[in-house]
Each structure stands twice: as C-alpha cells, then as structure tokens.
Coordinates of C-alpha atoms in Angstrom, one line a residue:
M1 CA -8.4 -6.1 -7.7
I2 CA -11.5 -8.3 -7.9
R3 CA -14.2 -6.8 -9.9
S4 CA -17.8 -7.1 -8.9
I5 CA -21.2 -6.7 -10.6
Q6 CA -22.3 -3.1 -10.8
L7 CA -25.4 -2.5 -8.7
P8 CA -27.1 0.7 -7.5
F9 CA -25.8 2.1 -4.2
Y10 CA -28.9 1.2 -2.2
A11 CA -28.8 -2.4 -3.5
K12 CA -25.1 -2.8 -2.5
L13 CA -25.6 -1.2 0.9
S14 CA -28.6 -3.5 1.5
L15 CA -26.7 -6.6 0.6
I16 CA -23.7 -5.6 2.7
L17 CA -25.9 -4.9 5.8
V18 CA -27.9 -8.1 5.4
S19 CA -24.6 -10.1 5.0
L20 CA -23.2 -8.5 8.2
I21 CA -26.3 -9.3 10.1
C22 CA -26.3 -12.9 8.9
F23 CA -22.6 -13.3 9.9
A24 CA -23.2 -11.8 13.3
A25 CA -26.2 -14.0 14.0
I26 CA -24.3 -17.1 12.9
F27 CA -21.4 -16.2 15.1
C28 CA -23.6 -15.4 18.2
L29 CA -25.6 -18.6 17.8
G30 CA -22.5 -20.8 17.1
K31 CA -19.9 -19.0 19.2
D32 CA -19.1 -22.1 21.2
I33 CA -18.1 -23.9 18.0
I34 CA -16.7 -21.0 15.9
T35 CA -14.5 -19.4 18.6
P36 CA -12.2 -22.4 19.1
V37 CA -11.9 -22.8 15.3
L38 CA -10.9 -19.1 14.9
M39 CA -8.4 -19.4 17.8
A40 CA -6.9 -22.5 16.2
F41 CA -6.7 -20.7 12.8
L42 CA -4.7 -17.8 14.4
F43 CA -2.3 -20.3 16.1
A44 CA -1.9 -22.3 12.9
V45 CA -1.0 -19.1 11.0
L46 CA 1.5 -18.2 13.7
L47 CA 3.1 -21.7 13.5
L48 CA 3.0 -21.9 9.7
P49 CA 6.7 -20.7 9.3
I50 CA 7.9 -23.5 11.6
F51 CA 5.7 -26.0 9.7
T52 CA 7.0 -24.9 6.4
L53 CA 10.6 -25.1 7.6
L54 CA 10.1 -28.7 8.9
N55 CA 8.1 -29.9 5.9
V56 CA 9.9 -28.2 3.0
R57 CA 13.4 -27.6 4.3
F58 CA 14.0 -30.6 6.4
K59 CA 11.6 -32.9 4.5
F60 CA 9.6 -33.9 7.5
P61 CA 6.2 -35.7 6.7
R62 CA 3.3 -33.3 6.9
H63 CA 1.7 -35.2 9.9
L64 CA 5.0 -35.2 11.8
A65 CA 5.7 -31.5 11.1
A66 CA 2.2 -30.5 12.2
I67 CA 2.5 -32.6 15.4
I68 CA 5.9 -31.0 16.2
C69 CA 4.5 -27.5 15.7
V70 CA 1.6 -28.2 18.1
L71 CA 3.9 -29.7 20.7
I72 CA 6.2 -26.7 20.5
F73 CA 3.3 -24.4 21.1
A74 CA 1.9 -26.5 23.9
A75 CA 5.3 -26.7 25.6
F76 CA 5.6 -22.9 25.5
I77 CA 2.1 -22.5 27.2
V78 CA 2.8 -25.3 29.7
G79 CA 6.2 -23.7 30.6
I80 CA 4.5 -20.4 31.5
L81 CA 1.8 -22.1 33.5
V82 CA 4.4 -24.2 35.4
F83 CA 6.4 -21.1 36.3
I84 CA 3.3 -19.3 37.5
S85 CA 2.2 -22.3 39.5
Y86 CA 5.5 -22.5 41.4
Q87 CA 5.3 -18.8 42.2
V88 CA 1.7 -19.1 43.3
K89 CA 2.7 -21.9 45.6
D90 CA 5.2 -19.5 47.3
I91 CA 2.4 -16.9 47.7
A92 CA 0.1 -19.6 49.2
N93 CA 2.8 -20.2 51.9
D94 CA 2.3 -16.6 53.0
F95 CA -1.5 -17.0 53.4
D96 CA -1.4 -16.2 57.1
A97 CA 0.4 -12.9 56.4
I98 CA -2.1 -12.1 53.7
K99 CA -5.0 -12.8 56.0
K100 CA -3.5 -10.7 58.8
N101 CA -2.7 -7.8 56.6
T102 CA -6.1 -7.9 54.9
N103 CA -7.9 -7.7 58.2
Y104 CA -5.6 -4.7 59.1
F105 CA -6.3 -3.0 55.8
I106 CA -10.1 -3.5 56.1
T107 CA -10.0 -2.1 59.7
E108 CA -8.2 1.0 58.4
V109 CA -10.8 1.4 55.6
H110 CA -13.6 1.2 58.2
K111 CA -11.8 3.9 60.3
F112 CA -11.4 6.1 57.2
V113 CA -15.1 5.8 56.3
K114 CA -16.1 6.5 59.9
E115 CA -13.9 9.6 60.2
N116 CA -14.9 11.1 56.8
F117 CA -18.4 10.0 56.2
H118 CA -19.6 9.6 59.8
I119 CA -20.8 6.0 59.4
S120 CA -20.1 3.8 62.4
I121 CA -18.2 0.6 61.9
G122 CA -21.2 -1.4 63.1
E123 CA -23.4 0.1 60.4
Q124 CA -20.8 -0.6 57.8
K125 CA -20.5 -4.3 58.8
K126 CA -24.2 -4.6 58.9
Y127 CA -24.6 -3.2 55.4
I128 CA -21.8 -5.5 54.0
D129 CA -23.4 -8.6 55.7
T130 CA -26.8 -7.7 54.2
V131 CA -25.3 -7.2 50.7
T132 CA -23.4 -10.5 51.0
K133 CA -26.4 -12.5 52.1
D134 CA -28.6 -11.1 49.2
S135 CA -25.9 -11.9 46.7
V136 CA -25.6 -15.5 47.9
K137 CA -29.3 -15.9 48.1
N138 CA -30.1 -14.4 44.7
G139 CA -27.2 -15.5 42.6
G140 CA -25.2 -18.0 44.5
A141 CA -26.5 -21.1 42.7
V142 CA -26.3 -19.4 39.4
T143 CA -22.7 -18.3 40.1
V144 CA -21.6 -21.8 41.0
G145 CA -23.3 -23.2 37.9
S146 CA -21.7 -20.6 35.7
A147 CA -18.3 -21.3 37.2
I148 CA -18.7 -25.1 36.5
L149 CA -19.8 -24.4 32.9
S150 CA -16.9 -22.0 32.4
I151 CA -14.4 -24.5 33.7
T152 CA -15.9 -27.3 31.5
D153 CA -15.7 -25.0 28.5
L154 CA -12.1 -24.1 29.2
L155 CA -11.1 -27.8 29.5
I156 CA -12.9 -28.6 26.2
D157 CA -11.3 -25.7 24.4
C158 CA -7.8 -26.7 25.7
T159 CA -8.4 -30.1 24.2
I160 CA -10.0 -29.1 20.9
I161 CA -7.9 -26.1 19.9
P162 CA -4.6 -28.1 19.6
I163 CA -6.5 -30.6 17.4
Y164 CA -8.0 -27.9 15.2
T165 CA -4.5 -26.3 14.9
F166 CA -3.0 -29.6 13.8
L167 CA -5.7 -30.1 11.2
F168 CA -5.3 -26.6 9.9
L169 CA -1.6 -27.2 9.4
L170 CA -2.2 -30.6 7.9
Y171 CA -4.9 -29.5 5.4
K172 CA -3.4 -26.1 4.6
D173 CA -3.0 -26.8 0.8
H174 CA -6.4 -28.5 0.8
F175 CA -8.1 -25.4 2.1
I176 CA -6.2 -23.1 -0.3
L177 CA -7.2 -25.3 -3.3
F178 CA -10.9 -25.1 -2.1
L179 CA -10.7 -21.3 -2.1
A180 CA -9.1 -21.3 -5.5
K181 CA -12.0 -23.4 -6.9
L182 CA -14.4 -20.7 -5.6
V183 CA -13.1 -17.9 -7.8
N184 CA -12.3 -17.6 -11.5
K185 CA -8.8 -18.4 -12.7
E186 CA -8.2 -14.8 -13.7
D187 CA -8.8 -13.8 -10.0
H188 CA -6.3 -16.3 -8.6
A189 CA -3.5 -13.6 -8.5
A190 CA -5.8 -11.4 -6.3
L191 CA -6.7 -14.4 -4.1
K192 CA -3.1 -15.2 -3.6
D193 CA -2.4 -11.6 -2.6
I194 CA -5.3 -11.6 -0.2
L195 CA -4.1 -14.9 1.5
S196 CA -0.5 -13.7 1.7
Q197 CA -1.5 -10.4 3.3
I198 CA -3.8 -12.1 5.7
R199 CA -1.0 -14.5 6.8
L200 CA 1.4 -11.5 7.1
S201 CA -1.1 -9.4 9.1
I202 CA -2.0 -12.2 11.5
N203 CA 1.7 -13.0 12.1
N204 CA 2.6 -9.4 12.7
Y205 CA -0.4 -8.9 15.1
I206 CA 0.4 -12.0 17.2
V207 CA 4.1 -11.3 17.3
S208 CA 3.3 -7.6 18.2
L209 CA 1.1 -8.9 21.0
L210 CA 3.8 -11.1 22.4
L211 CA 6.3 -8.2 22.2
E212 CA 3.9 -5.9 24.0
M213 CA 3.3 -8.6 26.7
V214 CA 7.0 -8.8 27.3
V215 CA 7.5 -5.1 27.5
V216 CA 4.5 -4.6 29.8
S217 CA 5.7 -7.5 32.0
V218 CA 9.2 -6.1 32.3
L219 CA 8.0 -2.5 33.0
T220 CA 5.5 -3.7 35.6
G221 CA 8.0 -6.0 37.3
L222 CA 10.6 -3.3 37.4
G223 CA 8.2 -0.8 38.9
L224 CA 6.9 -3.2 41.5
W225 CA 10.6 -4.1 42.4
I226 CA 11.4 -0.4 42.9
V227 CA 8.4 0.2 45.2
G228 CA 9.4 -3.0 47.2
V229 CA 6.6 -5.5 46.3
K230 CA 7.3 -9.1 46.9
Y231 CA 6.9 -11.6 43.9
F232 CA 7.4 -8.7 41.5
I233 CA 8.5 -11.2 38.7
L234 CA 5.3 -13.2 38.9
L235 CA 3.1 -10.1 39.2
G236 CA 4.8 -8.5 36.2
L237 CA 4.3 -11.6 34.1
I238 CA 0.6 -11.9 35.2
T239 CA 0.0 -8.3 34.3
G240 CA 1.6 -8.8 30.9
I241 CA -0.5 -11.8 30.1
L242 CA -3.8 -10.3 31.4
N243 CA -3.0 -7.1 29.4
L244 CA -3.7 -9.2 26.3
I245 CA -7.4 -8.9 27.3
P246 CA -8.5 -5.5 26.3
Y247 CA -9.7 -3.1 29.0
I248 CA -10.6 -5.6 31.7
G249 CA -7.3 -7.5 31.8
I250 CA -5.3 -4.7 33.4
A251 CA -8.0 -4.2 36.1
I252 CA -7.9 -7.9 37.0
A253 CA -4.1 -7.7 37.2
G254 CA -4.3 -4.7 39.4
V255 CA -6.6 -6.5 41.9
I256 CA -4.3 -9.5 41.9
T257 CA -1.2 -7.3 42.5
L258 CA -2.9 -5.5 45.4
L259 CA -3.8 -8.8 47.1
A260 CA -0.3 -10.2 46.6
S261 CA 1.2 -7.0 48.1
L262 CA -0.5 -7.9 51.4
T263 CA 2.1 -10.7 51.9
G264 CA 4.5 -7.9 52.9
T265 CA 2.8 -4.9 54.5
P266 CA -0.7 -3.4 54.5
E267 CA 0.6 0.2 54.4
M268 CA -1.5 2.5 52.2
S269 CA 1.7 3.9 50.7
I270 CA 2.5 0.6 49.1
I271 CA -1.0 0.3 47.7
L272 CA -0.8 3.8 46.3
S273 CA 2.6 3.0 44.8
I274 CA 1.2 -0.1 43.1
L275 CA -1.7 1.9 41.6
L276 CA 0.8 4.5 40.4
V277 CA 3.0 1.8 38.7
N278 CA -0.1 0.3 36.9
V279 CA -1.2 3.8 35.8
V280 CA 2.2 4.7 34.4
V281 CA 2.7 1.4 32.6
Q282 CA -0.8 1.7 31.0
L283 CA 0.0 5.3 29.9
I284 CA 3.2 4.0 28.3
D285 CA 1.3 1.0 26.8
N286 CA -1.6 3.0 25.4
N287 CA 0.4 6.0 24.1
L288 CA 3.6 4.3 22.9
L289 CA 3.4 0.6 22.7
V290 CA 0.0 0.2 21.1
P291 CA 0.5 2.9 18.4
L292 CA 4.0 1.8 17.6
I293 CA 3.7 -2.0 17.9
I294 CA 0.0 -2.9 17.3
N295 CA -1.7 -0.2 15.2
S296 CA 1.3 0.1 12.9
K297 CA 1.0 -3.6 12.1
V298 CA -2.7 -4.1 11.6
E299 CA -3.4 -0.6 10.3
I300 CA -6.9 -0.3 11.8
N301 CA -8.0 3.0 13.3
A302 CA -8.9 3.3 17.0
F303 CA -12.6 3.9 16.5
V304 CA -13.1 0.7 14.5
S305 CA -10.8 -1.2 17.0
I306 CA -12.8 -0.1 20.0
M307 CA -16.2 -0.9 18.4
G308 CA -14.9 -4.3 17.3
I309 CA -13.6 -5.2 20.7
I310 CA -16.9 -4.1 22.3
V311 CA -19.0 -6.1 19.8
G312 CA -16.6 -9.1 20.1
G313 CA -16.9 -9.0 23.9
A314 CA -20.7 -8.8 23.8
A315 CA -20.8 -11.8 21.3
A316 CA -18.2 -14.2 22.7
G317 CA -16.8 -12.7 25.9
I318 CA -13.1 -12.6 26.4
S319 CA -12.4 -14.8 23.4
G320 CA -14.4 -12.4 21.2
M321 CA -12.4 -9.4 22.4
F322 CA -9.1 -11.2 21.6
L323 CA -10.3 -12.3 18.2
A324 CA -11.8 -8.9 17.3
I325 CA -8.7 -7.2 16.0
P326 CA -7.3 -10.0 13.7
L327 CA -10.8 -10.5 12.3
L328 CA -11.1 -6.9 11.5
A329 CA -7.7 -6.9 9.9
I330 CA -8.8 -9.9 7.7
L331 CA -12.0 -8.1 6.7
K332 CA -10.0 -4.9 5.9
I333 CA -7.6 -6.8 3.6
I334 CA -10.5 -8.4 1.8
F335 CA -12.5 -5.2 1.5
E336 CA -9.5 -3.3 0.0
R337 CA -9.2 -5.8 -2.8
I338 CA -12.9 -5.9 -3.8
E339 CA -13.9 -2.9 -5.9
S340 CA -17.4 -2.4 -4.5
L341 CA -16.1 -2.8 -0.9
E342 CA -13.0 -0.7 -1.1
P343 CA -14.6 2.4 0.7
W344 CA -15.4 0.1 3.7
G345 CA -11.7 -1.0 3.7
Y346 CA -10.6 2.6 3.7
L347 CA -13.0 3.4 6.5
M348 CA -11.4 0.7 8.7
G349 CA -7.9 1.9 7.9
N350 CA -5.8 4.4 9.9
H351 CA -4.9 6.7 7.0
M352 CA -5.9 10.2 7.8
P353 CA -5.8 12.8 5.0
R354 CA -4.3 16.1 5.9
K355 CA -7.0 18.0 4.1
F356 CA -10.1 17.1 2.0
T357 CA -11.5 19.4 -0.6
W358 CA -14.7 18.8 -2.5
R359 CA -14.2 18.8 -6.2
V360 CA -17.5 19.9 -7.6
R361 CA -17.8 20.5 -11.3
K362 CA -19.6 23.7 -12.2
P363 CA -22.3 23.2 -14.8
K364 CA -21.5 24.7 -18.2
I365 CA -23.8 27.6 -19.2
E366 CA -24.7 27.6 -22.8
V367 CA -24.9 31.1 -24.3
K368 CA -27.4 31.3 -27.2
V369 CA -26.5 33.8 -29.8
N370 CA -29.4 35.3 -31.8
P371 CA -28.8 35.4 -35.5

C-alpha cells in the first residue's frame, strides 16, 4: 500500500474535494478531447492480450501488431453495421405497410381518446398541429444545427479513436515507464499491482458487457419470435446494442421495435406483447445479468454506479454514461491502495457488512486511596 503524508482530517477532505472539483471541471471543459482518449484507452486495454500475443509470442513488430489489433476491432464493428444495414434495407422495402399500419394505429388511438376522455378527433388533431408548429418554429433550426454537429462529432470520433487506440498499444511501455518515474522505486510494486488490477477490471467489465449484450439480444429476439414479430433477429440485436447505454438505451430500442412491428400488423395485442417482452427481458437483465455479470466483476455498489452514470451523462452525454463505470472501477482500485484514500475505496465497493458494532473504550476511573 502506498503511504501518504499524515494530515489532519479536514485538510485531507479539503484536498480531496478540491481535486475532484478540478478533475470534473477539466473533464467538462475538455470533454470533446478527453472522451475519445478514454474510449480509445478502454479499447486498447481490451485489445492488449491480442497485441501481446502477436508481439511477444509470434514476434510481430510493435507497429504491425498494433495495426492488426485495430483492424480486427474495426472489422468486428463494421461486420455488425453491415448486418444491420442489410436488415434495415429489408425493413425499408416494407415502408408502405408501415405507413398504412401507422395511420391505422393513430386512428385507433384517436378513437380511444375520444371514447374515454371525450375529446373529439378534430380537437386532438388541432392540438397536435399546434404543438408541431411551435416545436418547428422555436427549435427547428437549433435541432437541425445540433444534428449536423452531432454527425460531425461522430465522424471525427470514428476517425480519431482508432488512431488513439493504435498509439496506446504502440506506446504502452513508454506510458508505463512514465508512471514509474512519477513514484519512488519502493512503491513500484504497488504501482505494478494497481496497473495489473486496472487492466483486469477493464477487461472483465468490457467482456461482461459483451456477454450481457449477447444474452439480452438472444432473449429479446426469442421473445419477439414467439409473439410473431417480423425481423426479430435484427430487433433483438439492436436491443442488445442499445442496452449498453444505461437507462435510455432500452427505451430507444422499445420505440424502434414498436415501429418495426408495424410492418406486419397494427393490432394492439402485438404492441402489448412487445412491451411485455421488453419488460420481462429488463427484469431478467437488472435482477440476474447485471448483479451476476457486471457488478461481480467491477465490485462497485449500485448507489455509486447510478450516481456515476448520472454525472457522466450530464458531463459528456451517452459517452460519459458508458465511461462512468470503468472510470469508477479505476478510481476504486487506486483509492484502495492509497492509505489516506482507502475509506473512499471502501465506500465505492459492494461489500456489505452483516453487522456493525461501535467499539468504544470506556475511560479508566482512577480511585484515589487516602493514606
């Protein structure tokens, strides 16, 4: 364990809070630069076993080994996107059916509202037209501008992240030596332990995410196949991928599934069945998969995880939500190995004591004996 200078509690707490505020401010101000770097770092750690195998076992040059690792990763992503694009093309061929069933579904909703809330169909359409016009008038230009900026940022990230990943793999030993120069030689064993635990934790987390994605995709696809939804393989895969985005991902996947179901029939029973499938899969995911696969690997309690995801989403959007858990795992590993920060590492962990008893020493009472 790395020892630190002994300071009063209020001084240590002040320094910790100031450091957290500074890191948060730096991340918020430079999120467009820092987020791709952190994403590339995670991917580089994931590809590190392949890089070591090629470089050490098969004697590939470092540059070639790093390039092959990045190409393997890119080929995996491109393969998924190509499969999705072919399936989406088939859905596009059913656009006329989707349009027809959507109109039928909207009409049924209008009738339901009229019968139960006594609002005429004309009033409903008038209200929808008013809301639509106000939205376009007030935020139309902003929305288009934001969409263009988002697409531009996405294209830049898709270009720069593979480059960063390649550089992380190439300069791996260079970065490790830099960290070794920052600490005293007697603390090198602790530094080595921290780096090995960080690598193991990130690998376990990403592999667990991929396993969770596969299980959620299979369960969703199987459920949609049972209820008779067309393109159940594609919709299951999309649900599994979007499930990687905490909280909002499954909602987006549900909307996409509902729209895709309109290629077959607009019946309310199918829509309710799709909602039931999504609810059941989420119950299985949240109560079985996440505790067994995710939480058991990163060992971070649910309270800290939720807070980290919310803060990450507020700071950097979807990328921040995805990066929150691995960053918390890294902080937990570092805190547990620094003496003054060990209580904070325990706070982030998921170890729950069965019982806690205060151990208070009673003051000794001196009895004076009169001579």
